[in-house]
Coordinates of C-alpha atoms and ligand atoms in Angstrom, one line a residue:
M1 CA -113.5 -58.4 16.9
A2 CA -116.1 -57.4 14.3
E3 CA -116.8 -60.0 11.7
K4 CA -115.4 -59.4 8.2
I5 CA -117.0 -61.4 5.4
L6 CA -115.8 -62.2 1.9
V7 CA -118.4 -63.4 -0.6
I8 CA -116.8 -65.2 -3.6
G9 CA -119.0 -65.4 -6.7
S10 CA -121.2 -62.7 -5.3
C11 CA -122.8 -61.5 -8.5
G12 CA -124.9 -64.7 -9.1
Q13 CA -128.5 -65.4 -8.2
L14 CA -127.8 -66.3 -4.5
G15 CA -124.7 -64.0 -4.0
T16 CA -126.6 -60.9 -5.0
E17 CA -129.3 -61.4 -2.4
L18 CA -126.8 -62.8 0.2
V19 CA -124.6 -59.7 0.0
E20 CA -127.6 -57.5 0.6
S21 CA -128.7 -59.6 3.7
L22 CA -125.2 -59.9 5.1
R23 CA -124.6 -56.1 4.7
G24 CA -127.9 -55.6 6.6
I25 CA -126.5 -57.7 9.5
Y26 CA -122.8 -56.9 9.6
G27 CA -122.7 -53.4 8.0
T28 CA -121.9 -52.5 4.3
D29 CA -118.1 -52.1 4.8
N30 CA -117.7 -55.4 6.6
V31 CA -119.0 -57.5 3.6
V32 CA -116.6 -57.6 0.7
A33 CA -118.3 -58.8 -2.5
S34 CA -116.1 -60.4 -5.2
D35 CA -116.6 -62.0 -8.6
I36 CA -114.9 -62.4 -11.9
R37 CA -117.0 -59.5 -13.2
K38 CA -119.0 -56.9 -11.3
S39 CA -122.8 -56.9 -12.1
D40 CA -124.8 -53.7 -12.4
D41 CA -127.1 -54.6 -9.5
E42 CA -127.7 -51.8 -7.1
V43 CA -126.3 -53.8 -4.2
F44 CA -122.8 -53.6 -5.7
K45 CA -122.9 -49.8 -6.1
N46 CA -122.0 -49.3 -2.5
G47 CA -119.5 -51.3 -0.3
P48 CA -116.3 -53.0 -1.1
F49 CA -115.9 -55.1 -4.3
E50 CA -112.9 -57.0 -5.5
T51 CA -112.5 -58.6 -9.0
L52 CA -111.6 -62.2 -8.3
D53 CA -111.3 -65.3 -10.4
V54 CA -111.3 -68.0 -7.7
L55 CA -108.9 -70.1 -9.8
D56 CA -106.3 -67.3 -9.4
K57 CA -104.7 -68.3 -6.1
A58 CA -102.4 -65.3 -5.9
T59 CA -105.2 -62.7 -6.1
L60 CA -107.3 -64.8 -3.6
G61 CA -104.3 -64.6 -1.2
D62 CA -103.9 -60.9 -1.7
I63 CA -107.6 -60.3 -1.0
L64 CA -107.4 -62.4 2.2
N65 CA -104.3 -60.5 3.3
K66 CA -106.0 -57.2 2.6
Y67 CA -109.3 -57.9 4.4
K68 CA -108.5 -60.8 6.8
P69 CA -112.1 -62.1 6.6
S70 CA -113.4 -64.1 9.5
Q71 CA -116.0 -65.8 7.2
I72 CA -115.9 -66.7 3.5
Y73 CA -119.0 -67.6 1.5
H74 CA -117.6 -69.4 -1.6
L75 CA -120.4 -69.4 -4.2
A76 CA -118.5 -69.4 -7.5
A77 CA -119.6 -72.4 -9.6
L78 CA -120.9 -73.5 -13.0
L79 CA -124.5 -74.9 -12.5
S80 CA -125.9 -78.1 -14.0
A81 CA -126.7 -77.1 -17.6
T82 CA -123.7 -74.9 -18.2
A83 CA -121.3 -77.5 -16.7
E84 CA -122.7 -80.0 -19.2
A85 CA -122.0 -77.6 -22.0
K86 CA -118.5 -76.9 -20.7
P87 CA -117.5 -79.9 -18.7
K88 CA -113.7 -79.2 -18.3
L89 CA -114.4 -75.6 -17.1
G90 CA -117.2 -76.9 -14.9
W91 CA -115.0 -79.5 -13.2
S92 CA -112.0 -77.1 -12.8
L93 CA -114.0 -74.1 -11.5
N94 CA -116.1 -76.2 -9.1
M95 CA -113.2 -78.4 -7.8
D96 CA -110.1 -76.2 -8.0
G97 CA -112.0 -73.2 -6.8
L98 CA -113.1 -75.1 -3.7
F99 CA -109.5 -76.4 -3.1
N100 CA -108.1 -72.9 -3.4
V101 CA -110.6 -71.6 -0.8
L102 CA -110.1 -74.5 1.6
D103 CA -106.3 -74.2 1.4
A104 CA -106.4 -70.5 1.8
A105 CA -108.8 -70.9 4.8
I106 CA -106.1 -73.0 6.5
E107 CA -103.3 -70.7 5.6
H108 CA -105.1 -67.5 6.6
K109 CA -106.9 -69.1 9.6
T110 CA -110.3 -68.0 8.3
G111 CA -113.0 -68.8 11.0
K112 CA -115.9 -70.2 9.0
I113 CA -116.5 -71.2 5.4
Y114 CA -119.8 -71.6 3.6
W115 CA -120.0 -73.7 0.4
P116 CA -123.2 -74.7 -1.4
S117 CA -123.9 -78.2 -2.5
S118 CA -127.0 -79.2 -4.5
I119 CA -129.7 -81.9 -5.0
A120 CA -127.6 -82.6 -8.1
V121 CA -125.4 -84.9 -5.8
F122 CA -128.2 -87.5 -6.2
G123 CA -128.7 -89.6 -9.3
P124 CA -130.8 -92.2 -11.1
N125 CA -130.5 -94.9 -8.4
T126 CA -131.3 -92.5 -5.5
P127 CA -134.8 -92.9 -4.0
R128 CA -136.6 -90.1 -5.8
V129 CA -139.3 -89.3 -3.2
N130 CA -138.5 -88.0 0.3
T131 CA -134.8 -88.6 -0.5
P132 CA -132.9 -89.2 2.7
Q133 CA -129.6 -87.5 3.8
N134 CA -127.7 -90.8 3.4
C135 CA -128.5 -93.1 0.5
V136 CA -127.2 -94.1 -3.0
M137 CA -125.6 -91.1 -4.6
D138 CA -124.7 -91.7 -8.2
P139 CA -124.8 -88.2 -9.9
S140 CA -124.8 -88.3 -13.7
T141 CA -123.9 -84.7 -14.4
I142 CA -120.5 -83.0 -14.1
Y143 CA -122.1 -80.5 -11.8
G144 CA -123.4 -83.3 -9.5
I145 CA -120.2 -85.2 -9.6
S146 CA -118.2 -82.1 -8.6
K147 CA -120.7 -81.2 -5.8
L148 CA -120.5 -84.8 -4.4
A149 CA -116.7 -84.8 -4.6
G150 CA -116.7 -81.3 -3.0
E151 CA -118.9 -82.6 -0.1
R152 CA -116.4 -85.3 0.6
Y153 CA -113.5 -82.8 0.5
C154 CA -115.4 -80.5 2.9
E155 CA -115.9 -83.3 5.4
Y156 CA -112.2 -84.3 5.0
Y157 CA -110.9 -80.8 5.6
F158 CA -113.2 -80.5 8.7
K159 CA -111.9 -83.8 10.1
K160 CA -108.3 -83.5 9.0
H161 CA -107.6 -79.8 9.3
G162 CA -110.4 -78.5 11.6
V163 CA -111.8 -76.1 8.9
D164 CA -115.2 -75.0 10.2
I165 CA -117.1 -75.6 6.9
R166 CA -120.9 -75.5 6.6
S167 CA -122.9 -76.5 3.6
L168 CA -126.5 -77.0 2.3
R169 CA -127.7 -79.1 -0.6
Y170 CA -129.9 -76.5 -2.3
P171 CA -132.9 -77.4 -4.4
G172 CA -133.8 -75.0 -7.2
L173 CA -133.8 -71.4 -5.8
I174 CA -136.5 -68.9 -6.8
G175 CA -136.4 -65.2 -6.2
Y176 CA -137.4 -61.9 -7.8
K177 CA -134.4 -59.8 -7.0
S178 CA -131.8 -61.7 -9.1
E179 CA -131.8 -64.1 -12.1
P180 CA -130.4 -67.6 -12.1
G181 CA -128.0 -68.7 -14.9
G182 CA -127.2 -72.1 -16.3
G183 CA -129.4 -74.3 -14.0
T184 CA -132.0 -77.0 -14.7
T185 CA -134.4 -75.4 -12.2
D186 CA -134.2 -71.9 -13.8
Y187 CA -137.5 -72.2 -15.6
A188 CA -139.2 -71.7 -12.2
V189 CA -137.9 -68.1 -12.1
S190 CA -138.5 -67.2 -15.8
I191 CA -142.0 -68.5 -15.7
Y192 CA -143.0 -65.6 -13.4
H193 CA -141.3 -63.0 -15.6
D194 CA -143.1 -64.5 -18.7
A195 CA -146.4 -64.6 -16.9
L196 CA -146.2 -60.8 -16.5
K197 CA -144.3 -60.0 -19.7
T198 CA -146.0 -62.0 -22.4
G199 CA -148.6 -64.3 -20.7
V200 CA -146.9 -67.4 -22.2
H201 CA -144.0 -69.4 -20.9
N202 CA -142.1 -71.9 -23.1
C203 CA -140.9 -74.5 -20.7
F204 CA -137.8 -76.6 -21.3
L205 CA -139.1 -79.3 -19.0
S206 CA -142.1 -81.5 -19.5
E207 CA -145.3 -80.7 -17.6
N208 CA -145.1 -83.4 -14.9
T209 CA -141.5 -83.0 -14.0
V210 CA -141.5 -82.6 -10.2
L211 CA -138.4 -81.1 -8.7
P212 CA -137.6 -79.8 -5.2
M213 CA -137.5 -76.0 -4.9
L214 CA -137.0 -73.2 -2.3
Y215 CA -138.1 -69.6 -2.2
M216 CA -135.1 -67.2 -1.8
P217 CA -136.1 -65.8 1.6
D218 CA -136.1 -69.3 3.0
A219 CA -132.8 -70.1 1.2
L220 CA -131.2 -67.0 2.8
K221 CA -132.7 -67.9 6.2
A222 CA -131.2 -71.4 6.0
T223 CA -127.8 -70.2 4.9
L224 CA -127.5 -67.6 7.6
D225 CA -129.0 -70.0 10.2
I226 CA -126.4 -72.7 9.5
M227 CA -123.6 -70.1 9.5
H228 CA -124.8 -68.7 12.8
A229 CA -125.4 -72.0 14.5
P230 CA -123.0 -73.0 17.3
A231 CA -120.3 -75.4 15.8
E232 CA -121.4 -78.4 17.9
K233 CA -124.9 -78.2 16.3
V234 CA -123.6 -78.5 12.8
K235 CA -123.2 -82.3 13.0
I236 CA -123.0 -82.9 9.2
R237 CA -119.9 -81.5 7.7
S238 CA -120.4 -82.7 4.1
S239 CA -123.7 -81.0 3.3
Y240 CA -127.2 -81.0 4.7
N241 CA -130.4 -81.9 2.8
L242 CA -132.7 -78.9 2.6
A243 CA -136.3 -78.8 1.5
G244 CA -139.0 -76.2 0.9
M245 CA -141.5 -77.4 -1.6
S246 CA -141.8 -79.6 -4.7
F247 CA -143.8 -79.0 -7.8
S248 CA -144.0 -79.6 -11.5
P249 CA -144.3 -77.0 -14.3
K250 CA -148.0 -77.8 -14.5
E251 CA -148.5 -77.1 -10.8
I252 CA -146.6 -73.8 -10.8
T253 CA -148.6 -72.8 -13.9
A254 CA -151.8 -73.5 -12.0
S255 CA -150.6 -71.5 -9.1
I256 CA -149.9 -68.5 -11.4
Q257 CA -153.3 -68.9 -13.1
K258 CA -154.9 -68.2 -9.7
H259 CA -153.7 -64.6 -10.2
I260 CA -153.5 -64.4 -14.0
P261 CA -156.2 -66.8 -15.4
E262 CA -155.2 -66.4 -19.1
F263 CA -151.5 -67.4 -18.5
K264 CA -150.4 -70.4 -20.5
T265 CA -147.3 -72.7 -20.5
E266 CA -146.1 -74.5 -23.6
Y267 CA -143.8 -77.5 -23.2
N268 CA -140.7 -78.1 -25.3
P269 CA -138.3 -80.3 -23.3
D270 CA -134.7 -80.0 -24.2
S271 CA -131.4 -81.6 -22.9
R272 CA -132.2 -80.3 -19.4
Q273 CA -135.1 -82.8 -19.2
A274 CA -132.6 -85.7 -18.7
I275 CA -130.8 -83.8 -15.9
A276 CA -134.1 -83.2 -14.1
D277 CA -135.1 -86.9 -14.6
S278 CA -132.0 -87.9 -12.7
W279 CA -132.8 -85.8 -9.7
P280 CA -135.0 -86.4 -6.7
Q281 CA -138.6 -85.1 -6.6
S282 CA -138.7 -84.3 -2.9
I283 CA -136.1 -84.2 -0.1
N284 CA -136.2 -85.3 3.5
D285 CA -134.4 -82.7 5.5
A286 CA -135.0 -84.1 9.0
E287 CA -131.3 -83.7 10.0
A288 CA -131.3 -79.9 9.3
R289 CA -134.6 -79.5 11.2
A290 CA -133.3 -81.5 14.2
D291 CA -129.7 -80.3 14.4
W292 CA -130.0 -76.5 14.0
G293 CA -133.8 -75.8 13.8
W294 CA -134.4 -75.4 10.1
K295 CA -138.0 -74.6 9.1
N296 CA -139.2 -73.2 5.8
D297 CA -141.9 -70.5 5.7
F298 CA -143.1 -70.6 2.0
N299 CA -145.1 -73.1 0.1
L300 CA -145.9 -72.8 -3.7
D301 CA -148.9 -70.5 -3.4
A302 CA -147.3 -68.2 -0.9
M303 CA -144.2 -67.9 -3.1
T304 CA -146.3 -67.2 -6.2
A305 CA -148.3 -64.5 -4.5
D306 CA -145.0 -62.8 -3.3
M307 CA -143.2 -63.2 -6.6
L308 CA -146.1 -61.7 -8.6
K309 CA -146.6 -58.9 -6.1
N310 CA -142.9 -57.9 -6.4
L311 CA -142.4 -58.4 -10.1
A312 CA -145.6 -56.8 -11.3
P313 CA -144.3 -53.2 -11.0
V314 CA -141.1 -54.2 -12.9
Y315 CA -143.4 -54.9 -15.9
G316 CA -145.5 -51.8 -15.4
K317 CA -148.4 -53.7 -13.9
Q318 CA -150.5 -53.0 -10.8
P319 CA -149.4 -55.2 -7.9
L320 CA -151.4 -58.4 -8.2
Ligands
LIG1 C1 -129.3 -76.2 -11.1 O1 -130.5 -76.3 -11.6 O2 -128.3 -76.6 -11.6 C2 -129.3 -75.6 -9.7 C3 -129.3 -76.7 -8.6 C4 -130.5 -77.5 -8.4 O3 -128.3 -76.9 -8.0 N1 -130.4 -74.7 -9.5

């Protein structure tokens, strides 16, 4: 039987690109995009779209009855900075949304579920460098607490109910096709836009704040690879550590300056600095590499070259 896929929270930074990739693999009509609001992005102009608030169980049930998806990608969540500003909504969307999807997966016998976790599951007492899969996890944000609790629920539903759930702890994701919203790592996307638009970036983190990051093509590859891996290779059913690169605002600035020498970053740290300071600087993803063959392709300079090449025309510039 052909695969039918439902993407919940499809209009965010990852969903927008994931829907495009999934439609390339499975065919436009077999990938149903859904979100609380439809975005204007080209990718949503063709193919099925359903308006869905994942907290609305009845509508979720109707959509599952209508399409009978064999896979669900459940991406709807409030990210770190937004969840700090709206903690009650952050908790309820991130937790109740996951429960609704997991319970619906049991009821509707959905084959596979994808749910993203984050480096936000780690906290101030976690080893900050080369953070291992298993270590102290004491998240200090609502987002991180919800992701850690979600990971425990995912493993519980796998063990107790046999739900085939797969998950990755994403670092900051950087891409040129869609914009992030409400995260602490978002500066690493807007810095490229500012480099081309105004030549100056006002950074909300301090210059030496190192965080783990991943370029979107690598994030898409990891997501599809773990979903396509044979079930017995997916040995961790909470969530896998995943690494690409680590850098500070100063280092990404220097990488951009190799193409745009006059580019400048100014530093005005805000409340997101405390969030960043509680997260790891680099991640050890040995388990993902060993279990299902994960390997990243992009480092900082390769990503910078690709970001600037693709964004330059958007700002009326010759490809750099
Ligand atoms: C955020 O900054 O909140 C996210 C994340 C690291 O999960 N990008």
